[in-house]
Amino acid sequence: MSSSSLTYQGPLKSAARLTSHYNGVFFLIFQFAGTAGLVMATVLMKYVSSEEQGHASDPDKWKLKFFGIYGGIAAFSLFLFACVRENVHKLSVSMHNMPVALTAKQTFLLFRKDKRMAMLIPLLFVNGWVLGFFTGDVGVFVSRTLGDEWVGAVGAAFYATNSAASWLYGFLIFKNCAGRFSVLLFASVVQIIALLSLCLIAFPENFRWEDASSSWEEVRKPETWEFVTFFGLVALLALGDSAYESQEVAVLQNFFQTENEQKGLAAVANVKVWQSLGFAMQFALSLSLQLGMPGDLDLRRLILGCVLTAGLVWVTFSLSCLHWRVASLDGRREGETNHHSGGDRVSSDERETLQASQDSAVTRPPDETVPITAGSKRDVKGKGASGAEELEQGEIVVQP
């Protein structure tokens, strides 16, 4: 080892931050699509309603227009996706070689075999539950207080805030200004505040549903404070949801993708499994309350708020136990014991990889780059431990 000296400093901290940043960028784009779609739908509805003033309404006509516009956008997106056929072909080959039955089994049994997955299930489940509450019940609250023409605007505000906050959380974690655990804890707190406020504030019934006309009829004009309150609380709800949506996936990737590719895919598949169950639970609960208490919307809203708040408290407790007792949500530390797999050191495989790189580096000429594992720290000869570079991905320059 006379030509170079590389000192192992610790595994996945920078890789964890990089994963959070990438997921933040992804959900920035993904959630912005919701904003664009709702704004477009609101504008189209205004255009159709203005066009039909003084004429008989023709639902089939505007439905055809909507289908043509959104169908054209979907077709164009599929065309763009087909343009990256090389990467899609590589992915399809990889998935073809993977035993599907085994992957499905891993998806449903991973939480039984791995304590980390089991302790993340409350987060995934309640995240879907809260999203179901927003998509299914908040729209009714908005129609009742502000009018149904504001439902699209409130939804667009939710997704716009969600999009911006997803990027911001990823950026703050990447810059080491915050950790995943603190971000998820903040998300739980703001969602509890938003849910309790939405369900406890006595919003007036400015609009009433009329069965005869199948529409909301105005009783009184909404006041300014009602608009400000609704949009503010929806923004708070989005601040929490953006952390849940983007960083839960980053945590799963960091926990499982670095260990085994199939386990990583099974873990990410669990996200939609438990989110969908949360959606179903919310719709079932809301329907049961509606059938059981058909005329008391305020009491139904209060019950929903209390139940969802209890779920978020459950999430906070589960995440705290996971972070402090089982595995750090902010990335593994050097020498950390891997409790979930029999007590082996988590960095043993990486140390073997590093040793192989060190042995091969002796024969390399000066300034030649040596690939390393993403997220590791290395110490270049002459700099000492204090001068170690933290590398997120790629390579390191070996100096003589």
mmCIF file of C-alpha atoms in Angstrom:
data_model
loop_
_atom_site.group_PDB
_atom_site.id
_atom_site.type_symbol
_atom_site.label_atom_id
_atom_site.label_comp_id
_atom_site.label_asym_id
_atom_site.label_seq_id
_atom_site.Cartn_x
_atom_site.Cartn_y
_atom_site.Cartn_z
ATOM 1 C CA MET A 1 0.000 0.000 0.000
ATOM 2 C CA SER A 2 2.943 2.326 -0.610
ATOM 3 C CA SER A 3 1.471 4.158 -3.604
ATOM 4 C CA SER A 4 -1.834 5.105 -2.017
ATOM 5 C CA SER A 5 -3.689 4.914 1.247
ATOM 6 C CA LEU A 6 -7.470 4.786 1.474
ATOM 7 C CA THR A 7 -9.079 4.781 4.907
ATOM 8 C CA TYR A 8 -12.646 3.574 5.338
ATOM 9 C CA GLN A 9 -14.713 6.147 7.190
ATOM 10 C CA GLY A 10 -18.276 4.786 7.197
ATOM 11 C CA PRO A 11 -21.010 3.703 4.803
ATOM 12 C CA LEU A 12 -24.225 5.134 3.546
ATOM 13 C CA LYS A 13 -24.634 8.640 4.954
ATOM 14 C CA SER A 14 -24.138 10.545 1.722
ATOM 15 C CA ALA A 15 -25.993 7.879 -0.269
ATOM 16 C CA ALA A 16 -28.974 8.312 2.068
ATOM 17 C CA ARG A 17 -28.974 12.054 1.500
ATOM 18 C CA LEU A 18 -28.648 11.600 -2.252
ATOM 19 C CA THR A 19 -31.609 9.196 -2.299
ATOM 20 C CA SER A 20 -33.726 11.737 -0.411
ATOM 21 C CA HIS A 21 -32.737 14.455 -2.875
ATOM 22 C CA TYR A 22 -33.600 12.324 -5.926
ATOM 23 C CA ASN A 23 -36.984 11.385 -4.470
ATOM 24 C CA GLY A 24 -37.647 15.057 -3.725
ATOM 25 C CA VAL A 25 -36.985 15.961 -7.356
ATOM 26 C CA PHE A 26 -39.170 13.079 -8.577
ATOM 27 C CA PHE A 27 -42.128 14.083 -6.419
ATOM 28 C CA LEU A 28 -41.617 17.731 -7.399
ATOM 29 C CA ILE A 29 -42.484 16.694 -10.963
ATOM 30 C CA PHE A 30 -45.043 14.045 -10.002
ATOM 31 C CA GLN A 31 -47.118 16.273 -7.707
ATOM 32 C CA PHE A 32 -46.886 19.233 -10.092
ATOM 33 C CA ALA A 33 -48.752 17.065 -12.596
ATOM 34 C CA GLY A 34 -51.694 17.100 -10.174
ATOM 35 C CA THR A 35 -51.578 20.896 -10.034
ATOM 36 C CA ALA A 36 -51.468 21.215 -13.817
ATOM 37 C CA GLY A 37 -54.298 18.710 -14.276
ATOM 38 C CA LEU A 38 -56.606 20.401 -11.768
ATOM 39 C CA VAL A 39 -55.922 23.893 -13.100
ATOM 40 C CA MET A 40 -56.616 22.682 -16.633
ATOM 41 C CA ALA A 41 -59.821 20.941 -15.546
ATOM 42 C CA THR A 42 -61.008 24.067 -13.678
ATOM 43 C CA VAL A 43 -60.371 26.293 -16.693
ATOM 44 C CA LEU A 44 -62.126 23.841 -19.009
ATOM 45 C CA MET A 45 -65.133 23.635 -16.698
ATOM 46 C CA LYS A 46 -65.380 27.434 -16.621
ATOM 47 C CA TYR A 47 -65.164 27.507 -20.410
ATOM 48 C CA VAL A 48 -67.831 24.815 -20.827
ATOM 49 C CA SER A 49 -70.202 26.432 -18.314
ATOM 50 C CA SER A 50 -69.851 29.850 -19.992
ATOM 51 C CA GLU A 51 -70.446 28.250 -23.384
ATOM 52 C CA GLU A 52 -73.639 26.572 -22.147
ATOM 53 C CA GLN A 53 -75.181 29.714 -20.629
ATOM 54 C CA GLY A 54 -78.570 30.194 -22.253
ATOM 55 C CA HIS A 55 -78.426 26.756 -23.860
ATOM 56 C CA ALA A 56 -79.474 23.290 -22.747
ATOM 57 C CA SER A 57 -76.676 21.419 -21.036
ATOM 58 C CA ASP A 58 -75.149 18.558 -23.023
ATOM 59 C CA PRO A 59 -73.003 16.395 -20.690
ATOM 60 C CA ASP A 60 -71.819 14.139 -23.503
ATOM 61 C CA LYS A 61 -70.379 17.125 -25.351
ATOM 62 C CA TRP A 62 -68.086 18.355 -22.553
ATOM 63 C CA LYS A 63 -67.156 14.821 -21.556
ATOM 64 C CA LEU A 64 -65.958 14.230 -25.108
ATOM 65 C CA LYS A 65 -63.882 17.415 -24.973
ATOM 66 C CA PHE A 66 -62.273 16.379 -21.701
ATOM 67 C CA PHE A 67 -61.532 12.907 -22.999
ATOM 68 C CA GLY A 68 -59.961 14.296 -26.169
ATOM 69 C CA ILE A 69 -57.682 16.717 -24.313
ATOM 70 C CA TYR A 70 -56.518 14.375 -21.560
ATOM 71 C CA GLY A 71 -56.341 11.408 -23.916
ATOM 72 C CA GLY A 72 -54.090 13.423 -26.222
ATOM 73 C CA ILE A 73 -51.801 14.312 -23.306
ATOM 74 C CA ALA A 74 -51.603 10.640 -22.268
ATOM 75 C CA ALA A 75 -50.816 9.541 -25.829
ATOM 76 C CA PHE A 76 -48.035 12.132 -26.114
ATOM 77 C CA SER A 77 -46.583 10.950 -22.781
ATOM 78 C CA LEU A 78 -46.561 7.346 -23.999
ATOM 79 C CA PHE A 79 -44.759 8.487 -27.149
ATOM 80 C CA LEU A 80 -42.065 10.187 -25.059
ATOM 81 C CA PHE A 81 -41.745 7.075 -22.916
ATOM 82 C CA ALA A 82 -41.314 4.928 -26.033
ATOM 83 C CA CYS A 83 -38.387 7.141 -27.086
ATOM 84 C CA VAL A 84 -36.299 5.714 -24.215
ATOM 85 C CA ARG A 85 -36.790 2.150 -25.440
ATOM 86 C CA GLU A 86 -33.166 1.166 -24.763
ATOM 87 C CA ASN A 87 -33.507 1.651 -21.011
ATOM 88 C CA VAL A 88 -36.987 0.131 -21.051
ATOM 89 C CA HIS A 89 -35.608 -2.939 -22.850
ATOM 90 C CA LYS A 90 -32.882 -3.363 -20.229
ATOM 91 C CA LEU A 91 -35.454 -3.067 -17.462
ATOM 92 C CA SER A 92 -37.780 -5.584 -19.122
ATOM 93 C CA VAL A 93 -34.925 -8.078 -19.469
ATOM 94 C CA SER A 94 -34.077 -7.642 -15.802
ATOM 95 C CA MET A 95 -37.705 -8.138 -14.754
ATOM 96 C CA HIS A 96 -38.053 -11.147 -17.070
ATOM 97 C CA ASN A 97 -35.196 -12.887 -15.289
ATOM 98 C CA MET A 98 -36.771 -12.236 -11.899
ATOM 99 C CA PRO A 99 -39.076 -14.955 -10.504
ATOM 100 C CA VAL A 100 -42.454 -13.215 -10.274
ATOM 101 C CA ALA A 101 -43.947 -15.576 -7.712
ATOM 102 C CA LEU A 102 -40.980 -15.085 -5.402
ATOM 103 C CA THR A 103 -41.190 -11.311 -5.740
ATOM 104 C CA ALA A 104 -44.921 -11.324 -4.936
ATOM 105 C CA LYS A 105 -44.240 -13.499 -1.921
ATOM 106 C CA GLN A 106 -41.535 -11.149 -0.741
ATOM 107 C CA THR A 107 -43.886 -8.203 -1.108
ATOM 108 C CA PHE A 108 -46.499 -9.671 1.217
ATOM 109 C CA LEU A 109 -44.171 -11.390 3.692
ATOM 110 C CA LEU A 110 -41.388 -8.831 4.012
ATOM 111 C CA PHE A 111 -42.995 -7.162 7.015
ATOM 112 C CA ARG A 112 -43.078 -10.527 8.824
ATOM 113 C CA LYS A 113 -39.388 -11.163 8.272
ATOM 114 C CA ASP A 114 -37.971 -7.678 8.741
ATOM 115 C CA LYS A 115 -38.708 -5.487 11.745
ATOM 116 C CA ARG A 116 -37.902 -2.304 9.840
ATOM 117 C CA MET A 117 -40.628 -2.956 7.268
ATOM 118 C CA ALA A 118 -43.144 -3.839 9.968
ATOM 119 C CA MET A 119 -42.483 -0.570 11.808
ATOM 120 C CA LEU A 120 -42.888 1.473 8.613
ATOM 121 C CA ILE A 121 -46.340 0.014 7.846
ATOM 122 C CA PRO A 122 -48.184 2.566 10.066
ATOM 123 C CA LEU A 123 -46.583 5.385 8.056
ATOM 124 C CA LEU A 124 -47.616 3.848 4.725
ATOM 125 C CA PHE A 125 -51.123 2.956 5.889
ATOM 126 C CA VAL A 126 -51.947 6.310 7.518
ATOM 127 C CA ASN A 127 -50.482 8.173 4.547
ATOM 128 C CA GLY A 128 -53.062 6.500 2.293
ATOM 129 C CA TRP A 129 -55.728 7.111 4.932
ATOM 130 C CA VAL A 130 -55.046 10.870 5.012
ATOM 131 C CA LEU A 131 -54.941 11.053 1.204
ATOM 132 C CA GLY A 132 -58.311 9.296 1.079
ATOM 133 C CA PHE A 133 -59.677 11.870 3.529
ATOM 134 C CA PHE A 134 -58.431 14.710 1.332
ATOM 135 C CA THR A 135 -59.707 13.335 -1.972
ATOM 136 C CA GLY A 136 -63.014 12.034 -0.617
ATOM 137 C CA ASP A 137 -64.116 14.339 2.219
ATOM 138 C CA VAL A 138 -62.308 17.673 1.980
ATOM 139 C CA GLY A 139 -63.966 18.293 -1.393
ATOM 140 C CA VAL A 140 -67.376 18.042 0.295
ATOM 141 C CA PHE A 141 -66.273 20.494 3.010
ATOM 142 C CA VAL A 142 -65.090 22.953 0.351
ATOM 143 C CA SER A 143 -68.316 22.631 -1.673
ATOM 144 C CA ARG A 144 -70.380 23.218 1.451
ATOM 145 C CA THR A 145 -68.471 26.319 2.566
ATOM 146 C CA LEU A 146 -66.848 27.917 -0.514
ATOM 147 C CA GLY A 147 -68.839 26.378 -3.372
ATOM 148 C CA ASP A 148 -68.076 23.531 -5.740
ATOM 149 C CA GLU A 149 -66.285 25.852 -8.197
ATOM 150 C CA TRP A 150 -63.469 26.181 -5.635
ATOM 151 C CA VAL A 151 -62.814 22.452 -5.256
ATOM 152 C CA GLY A 152 -60.344 22.418 -8.149
ATOM 153 C CA ALA A 153 -58.514 25.496 -6.853
ATOM 154 C CA VAL A 154 -58.120 24.000 -3.372
ATOM 155 C CA GLY A 155 -56.863 20.739 -4.876
ATOM 156 C CA ALA A 156 -54.388 22.615 -7.092
ATOM 157 C CA ALA A 157 -53.091 24.502 -4.037
ATOM 158 C CA PHE A 158 -52.603 21.177 -2.232
ATOM 159 C CA TYR A 159 -50.572 19.640 -5.055
ATOM 160 C CA ALA A 160 -48.569 22.822 -5.706
ATOM 161 C CA THR A 161 -47.542 23.019 -2.033
ATOM 162 C CA ASN A 162 -46.858 19.293 -2.040
ATOM 163 C CA SER A 163 -44.628 19.620 -5.102
ATOM 164 C CA ALA A 164 -42.544 22.505 -3.742
ATOM 165 C CA ALA A 165 -42.229 20.979 -0.258
ATOM 166 C CA SER A 166 -41.097 17.609 -1.679
ATOM 167 C CA TRP A 167 -38.156 19.297 -3.397
ATOM 168 C CA LEU A 168 -37.402 21.441 -0.332
ATOM 169 C CA TYR A 169 -37.268 18.456 2.036
ATOM 170 C CA GLY A 170 -34.960 16.560 -0.314
ATOM 171 C CA PHE A 171 -32.711 19.599 -0.707
ATOM 172 C CA LEU A 172 -32.475 20.224 3.049
ATOM 173 C CA ILE A 173 -31.623 16.584 3.726
ATOM 174 C CA PHE A 174 -29.068 16.537 0.908
ATOM 175 C CA LYS A 175 -27.383 19.643 2.329
ATOM 176 C CA ASN A 176 -27.400 18.033 5.782
ATOM 177 C CA CYS A 177 -29.600 20.819 7.174
ATOM 178 C CA ALA A 178 -32.192 18.298 8.354
ATOM 179 C CA GLY A 179 -32.577 14.556 8.769
ATOM 180 C CA ARG A 180 -35.300 12.237 7.545
ATOM 181 C CA PHE A 181 -36.527 11.545 11.060
ATOM 182 C CA SER A 182 -36.921 15.248 11.893
ATOM 183 C CA VAL A 183 -38.681 15.867 8.561
ATOM 184 C CA LEU A 184 -41.141 12.997 9.119
ATOM 185 C CA LEU A 185 -41.730 14.121 12.712
ATOM 186 C CA PHE A 186 -42.482 17.651 11.486
ATOM 187 C CA ALA A 187 -44.860 16.178 8.892
ATOM 188 C CA SER A 188 -46.825 14.324 11.581
ATOM 189 C CA VAL A 189 -47.162 17.461 13.715
ATOM 190 C CA VAL A 190 -48.399 19.735 10.909
ATOM 191 C CA GLN A 191 -50.859 17.106 9.673
ATOM 192 C CA ILE A 192 -52.298 16.692 13.173
ATOM 193 C CA ILE A 193 -52.758 20.477 13.395
ATOM 194 C CA ALA A 194 -54.367 20.645 9.944
ATOM 195 C CA LEU A 195 -56.714 17.692 10.498
ATOM 196 C CA LEU A 196 -57.908 18.826 13.923
ATOM 197 C CA SER A 197 -58.462 22.357 12.619
ATOM 198 C CA LEU A 198 -60.425 21.151 9.587
ATOM 199 C CA CYS A 199 -62.606 18.982 11.777
ATOM 200 C CA LEU A 200 -63.048 21.284 14.813
ATOM 201 C CA ILE A 201 -63.579 24.701 13.204
ATOM 202 C CA ALA A 202 -67.288 25.343 12.712
ATOM 203 C CA PHE A 203 -67.339 26.339 9.053
ATOM 204 C CA PRO A 204 -70.744 27.760 8.054
ATOM 205 C CA GLU A 205 -72.957 26.028 5.522
ATOM 206 C CA ASN A 206 -72.896 28.621 2.756
ATOM 207 C CA PHE A 207 -74.075 26.142 0.116
ATOM 208 C CA ARG A 208 -76.691 23.404 0.387
ATOM 209 C CA TRP A 209 -77.107 20.332 -1.784
ATOM 210 C CA GLU A 210 -80.407 20.185 -3.650
ATOM 211 C CA ASP A 211 -81.490 16.769 -4.849
ATOM 212 C CA ALA A 212 -83.971 18.230 -7.315
ATOM 213 C CA SER A 213 -81.320 20.104 -9.296
ATOM 214 C CA SER A 214 -78.410 17.800 -8.344
ATOM 215 C CA SER A 215 -76.254 20.808 -7.521
ATOM 216 C CA TRP A 216 -75.058 23.026 -4.666
ATOM 217 C CA GLU A 217 -77.341 26.037 -4.140
ATOM 218 C CA GLU A 218 -75.917 29.181 -2.532
ATOM 219 C CA VAL A 219 -77.393 30.187 0.830
ATOM 220 C CA ARG A 220 -75.013 33.055 1.671
ATOM 221 C CA LYS A 221 -71.775 34.536 0.356
ATOM 222 C CA PRO A 222 -68.549 33.008 1.750
ATOM 223 C CA GLU A 223 -66.405 35.370 3.832
ATOM 224 C CA THR A 224 -62.729 36.126 3.311
ATOM 225 C CA TRP A 225 -61.558 34.328 6.456
ATOM 226 C CA GLU A 226 -63.136 31.102 5.205
ATOM 227 C CA PHE A 227 -61.063 31.190 2.003
ATOM 228 C CA VAL A 228 -57.860 31.996 3.909
ATOM 229 C CA THR A 229 -58.499 29.274 6.488
ATOM 230 C CA PHE A 230 -59.281 26.553 3.960
ATOM 231 C CA PHE A 231 -56.306 27.289 1.725
ATOM 232 C CA GLY A 232 -53.965 27.614 4.722
ATOM 233 C CA LEU A 233 -55.054 24.322 6.299
ATOM 234 C CA VAL A 234 -54.847 22.501 2.973
ATOM 235 C CA ALA A 235 -51.290 23.863 2.543
ATOM 236 C CA LEU A 236 -50.397 22.508 6.009
ATOM 237 C CA LEU A 237 -51.876 19.143 5.074
ATOM 238 C CA ALA A 238 -49.759 19.156 1.903
ATOM 239 C CA LEU A 239 -46.585 20.011 3.870
ATOM 240 C CA GLY A 240 -47.054 16.828 5.865
ATOM 241 C CA ASP A 241 -48.108 14.646 2.961
ATOM 242 C CA SER A 242 -45.106 15.696 0.846
ATOM 243 C CA ALA A 243 -42.692 14.400 3.481
ATOM 244 C CA TYR A 244 -44.622 11.153 3.828
ATOM 245 C CA GLU A 245 -44.799 10.619 0.062
ATOM 246 C CA SER A 246 -41.184 11.409 -0.843
ATOM 247 C CA GLN A 247 -39.124 10.382 2.183
ATOM 248 C CA GLU A 248 -40.851 7.096 3.019
ATOM 249 C CA VAL A 249 -39.697 5.745 -0.351
ATOM 250 C CA ALA A 250 -36.178 7.081 0.263
ATOM 251 C CA VAL A 251 -36.059 5.304 3.637
ATOM 252 C CA LEU A 252 -37.144 2.003 2.095
ATOM 253 C CA GLN A 253 -34.603 2.303 -0.716
ATOM 254 C CA ASN A 254 -31.839 3.021 1.760
ATOM 255 C CA PHE A 255 -32.834 0.147 4.025
ATOM 256 C CA PHE A 256 -33.412 -2.569 1.430
ATOM 257 C CA GLN A 257 -32.105 -1.642 -2.020
ATOM 258 C CA THR A 258 -28.493 -1.682 -0.797
ATOM 259 C CA GLU A 259 -28.920 -5.204 0.585
ATOM 260 C CA ASN A 260 -30.780 -7.027 -2.176
ATOM 261 C CA GLU A 261 -32.444 -5.850 -5.382
ATOM 262 C CA GLN A 262 -35.472 -8.116 -5.029
ATOM 263 C CA LYS A 263 -35.934 -7.109 -1.401
ATOM 264 C CA GLY A 264 -35.715 -3.470 -2.455
ATOM 265 C CA LEU A 265 -38.417 -3.924 -5.091
ATOM 266 C CA ALA A 266 -40.603 -5.805 -2.613
ATOM 267 C CA ALA A 267 -40.201 -2.992 -0.071
ATOM 268 C CA VAL A 268 -41.179 -0.277 -2.548
ATOM 269 C CA ALA A 269 -44.139 -2.406 -3.718
ATOM 270 C CA ASN A 270 -45.336 -2.436 -0.114
ATOM 271 C CA VAL A 271 -45.783 1.326 -0.341
ATOM 272 C CA LYS A 272 -48.752 1.087 -2.709
ATOM 273 C CA VAL A 273 -50.130 -2.032 -1.022
ATOM 274 C CA TRP A 274 -50.498 -0.313 2.359
ATOM 275 C CA GLN A 275 -51.396 3.090 0.907
ATOM 276 C CA SER A 276 -54.249 1.479 -1.028
ATOM 277 C CA LEU A 277 -55.474 -0.270 2.109
ATOM 278 C CA GLY A 278 -55.427 3.107 3.877
ATOM 279 C CA PHE A 279 -57.506 4.600 1.055
ATOM 280 C CA ALA A 280 -60.001 1.739 1.314
ATOM 281 C CA MET A 281 -60.236 2.115 5.093
ATOM 282 C CA GLN A 282 -60.993 5.838 4.824
ATOM 283 C CA PHE A 283 -63.701 5.377 2.188
ATOM 284 C CA ALA A 284 -65.280 2.525 4.172
ATOM 285 C CA LEU A 285 -65.256 4.572 7.396
ATOM 286 C CA SER A 286 -66.652 7.663 5.683
ATOM 287 C CA LEU A 287 -69.437 5.666 4.013
ATOM 288 C CA SER A 288 -70.330 3.951 7.297
ATOM 289 C CA LEU A 289 -70.592 7.304 9.092
ATOM 290 C CA GLN A 290 -72.644 8.763 6.259
ATOM 291 C CA LEU A 291 -75.107 5.862 6.381
ATOM 292 C CA GLY A 292 -75.204 5.834 10.175
ATOM 293 C CA MET A 293 -75.503 9.619 10.630
ATOM 294 C CA PRO A 294 -76.921 10.926 7.339
ATOM 295 C CA GLY A 295 -77.876 14.399 8.596
ATOM 296 C CA ASP A 296 -75.025 15.298 10.937
ATOM 297 C CA LEU A 297 -72.024 16.293 8.809
ATOM 298 C CA ASP A 298 -70.268 18.167 11.632
ATOM 299 C CA LEU A 299 -70.290 15.136 13.945
ATOM 300 C CA ARG A 300 -69.046 12.874 11.145
ATOM 301 C CA ARG A 301 -66.248 15.337 10.451
ATOM 302 C CA LEU A 302 -65.278 15.405 14.142
ATOM 303 C CA ILE A 303 -65.127 11.599 14.346
ATOM 304 C CA LEU A 304 -62.981 11.408 11.199
ATOM 305 C CA GLY A 305 -60.605 14.024 12.576
ATOM 306 C CA CYS A 306 -60.165 12.225 15.895
ATOM 307 C CA VAL A 307 -59.590 8.831 14.257
ATOM 308 C CA LEU A 308 -57.044 10.240 11.775
ATOM 309 C CA THR A 309 -55.244 12.110 14.555
ATOM 310 C CA ALA A 310 -54.958 8.868 16.533
ATOM 311 C CA GLY A 311 -53.471 7.256 13.414
ATOM 312 C CA LEU A 312 -50.860 10.016 13.085
ATOM 313 C CA VAL A 313 -49.907 9.628 16.759
ATOM 314 C CA TRP A 314 -49.439 5.911 16.038
ATOM 315 C CA VAL A 315 -47.155 6.817 13.121
ATOM 316 C CA THR A 316 -45.065 9.136 15.291
ATOM 317 C CA PHE A 317 -44.607 6.484 17.974
ATOM 318 C CA SER A 318 -43.702 3.787 15.441
ATOM 319 C CA LEU A 319 -41.159 6.007 13.641
ATOM 320 C CA SER A 320 -39.568 7.021 16.953
ATOM 321 C CA CYS A 321 -39.150 3.380 18.011
ATOM 322 C CA LEU A 322 -37.719 2.490 14.598
ATOM 323 C CA HIS A 323 -35.267 5.393 14.543
ATOM 324 C CA TRP A 324 -33.979 5.113 18.104
ATOM 325 C CA ARG A 325 -34.214 1.373 18.776
ATOM 326 C CA VAL A 326 -33.895 -0.501 15.455
ATOM 327 C CA ALA A 327 -32.306 1.428 12.567
ATOM 328 C CA SER A 328 -31.553 5.095 11.980
ATOM 329 C CA LEU A 329 -33.765 6.743 9.378
ATOM 330 C CA ASP A 330 -30.943 9.142 8.543
ATOM 331 C CA GLY A 331 -28.459 6.490 7.323
ATOM 332 C CA ARG A 332 -26.308 3.920 9.078
ATOM 333 C CA ARG A 333 -23.331 4.964 11.111
ATOM 334 C CA GLU A 334 -19.929 3.364 11.121
ATOM 335 C CA GLY A 335 -19.880 0.292 13.303
ATOM 336 C CA GLU A 336 -23.661 0.294 13.744
ATOM 337 C CA THR A 337 -24.982 -3.175 14.505
ATOM 338 C CA ASN A 338 -27.471 -4.630 12.080
ATOM 339 C CA HIS A 339 -29.990 -5.922 14.639
ATOM 340 C CA HIS A 340 -32.447 -7.206 12.067
ATOM 341 C CA SER A 341 -30.041 -9.697 10.506
ATOM 342 C CA GLY A 342 -28.391 -11.471 13.377
ATOM 343 C CA GLY A 343 -25.923 -8.861 14.645
ATOM 344 C CA ASP A 344 -23.452 -8.748 11.748
ATOM 345 C CA ARG A 345 -21.724 -5.476 11.044
ATOM 346 C CA VAL A 346 -23.519 -3.627 8.284
ATOM 347 C CA SER A 347 -20.252 -2.441 6.757
ATOM 348 C CA SER A 348 -18.483 -5.815 6.452
ATOM 349 C CA ASP A 349 -19.316 -6.284 2.766
ATOM 350 C CA GLU A 350 -18.299 -2.745 1.976
ATOM 351 C CA ARG A 351 -14.991 -3.209 3.772
ATOM 352 C CA GLU A 352 -14.301 -6.258 1.608
ATOM 353 C CA THR A 353 -15.096 -4.216 -1.510
ATOM 354 C CA LEU A 354 -12.829 -1.450 -0.302
ATOM 355 C CA GLN A 355 -9.997 -3.875 0.410
ATOM 356 C CA ALA A 356 -10.231 -5.208 -3.149
ATOM 357 C CA SER A 357 -10.104 -1.641 -4.460
ATOM 358 C CA GLN A 358 -7.066 -0.899 -2.320
ATOM 359 C CA ASP A 359 -5.221 -3.973 -3.572
ATOM 360 C CA SER A 360 -5.889 -3.058 -7.196
ATOM 361 C CA ALA A 361 -4.993 0.596 -6.623
ATOM 362 C CA VAL A 362 -1.349 -0.272 -5.940
ATOM 363 C CA THR A 363 -0.742 -1.121 -9.599
ATOM 364 C CA ARG A 364 -2.601 1.908 -10.964
ATOM 365 C CA PRO A 365 -0.688 4.953 -12.266
ATOM 366 C CA PRO A 366 -1.039 8.268 -10.404
ATOM 367 C CA ASP A 367 -4.242 10.286 -10.771
ATOM 368 C CA GLU A 368 -6.146 7.310 -12.191
ATOM 369 C CA THR A 369 -9.705 7.088 -10.925
ATOM 370 C CA VAL A 370 -10.941 4.114 -8.974
ATOM 371 C CA PRO A 371 -14.703 3.385 -8.775
ATOM 372 C CA ILE A 372 -16.085 3.121 -5.295
ATOM 373 C CA THR A 373 -19.400 2.363 -3.649
ATOM 374 C CA ALA A 374 -21.848 5.251 -3.645
ATOM 375 C CA GLY A 375 -22.090 7.085 -0.369
ATOM 376 C CA SER A 376 -18.798 5.988 1.167
ATOM 377 C CA LYS A 377 -16.082 8.177 2.625
ATOM 378 C CA ARG A 378 -12.456 7.723 1.720
ATOM 379 C CA ASP A 379 -9.275 9.295 3.015
ATOM 380 C CA VAL A 380 -6.653 10.264 0.458
ATOM 381 C CA LYS A 381 -3.074 9.757 1.586
ATOM 382 C CA GLY A 382 -1.607 12.801 3.212
ATOM 383 C CA LYS A 383 -4.928 14.347 4.225
ATOM 384 C CA GLY A 384 -5.649 12.299 7.323
ATOM 385 C CA ALA A 385 -9.071 11.548 8.743
ATOM 386 C CA SER A 386 -9.969 15.234 9.003
ATOM 387 C CA GLY A 387 -9.514 15.713 5.273
ATOM 388 C CA ALA A 388 -11.628 12.779 4.150
ATOM 389 C CA GLU A 389 -13.855 13.471 1.202
ATOM 390 C CA GLU A 390 -17.473 12.442 1.416
ATOM 391 C CA LEU A 391 -18.388 11.059 -1.963
ATOM 392 C CA GLU A 392 -21.931 10.540 -3.070
ATOM 393 C CA GLN A 393 -21.404 8.520 -6.163
ATOM 394 C CA GLY A 394 -18.781 7.500 -8.679
ATOM 395 C CA GLU A 395 -15.065 7.690 -8.068
ATOM 396 C CA ILE A 396 -12.075 8.987 -6.179
ATOM 397 C CA VAL A 397 -8.718 10.189 -7.384
ATOM 398 C CA VAL A 398 -5.832 8.107 -6.096
ATOM 399 C CA GLN A 399 -2.814 10.290 -5.501
ATOM 400 C CA PRO A 400 0.763 8.993 -5.179
#
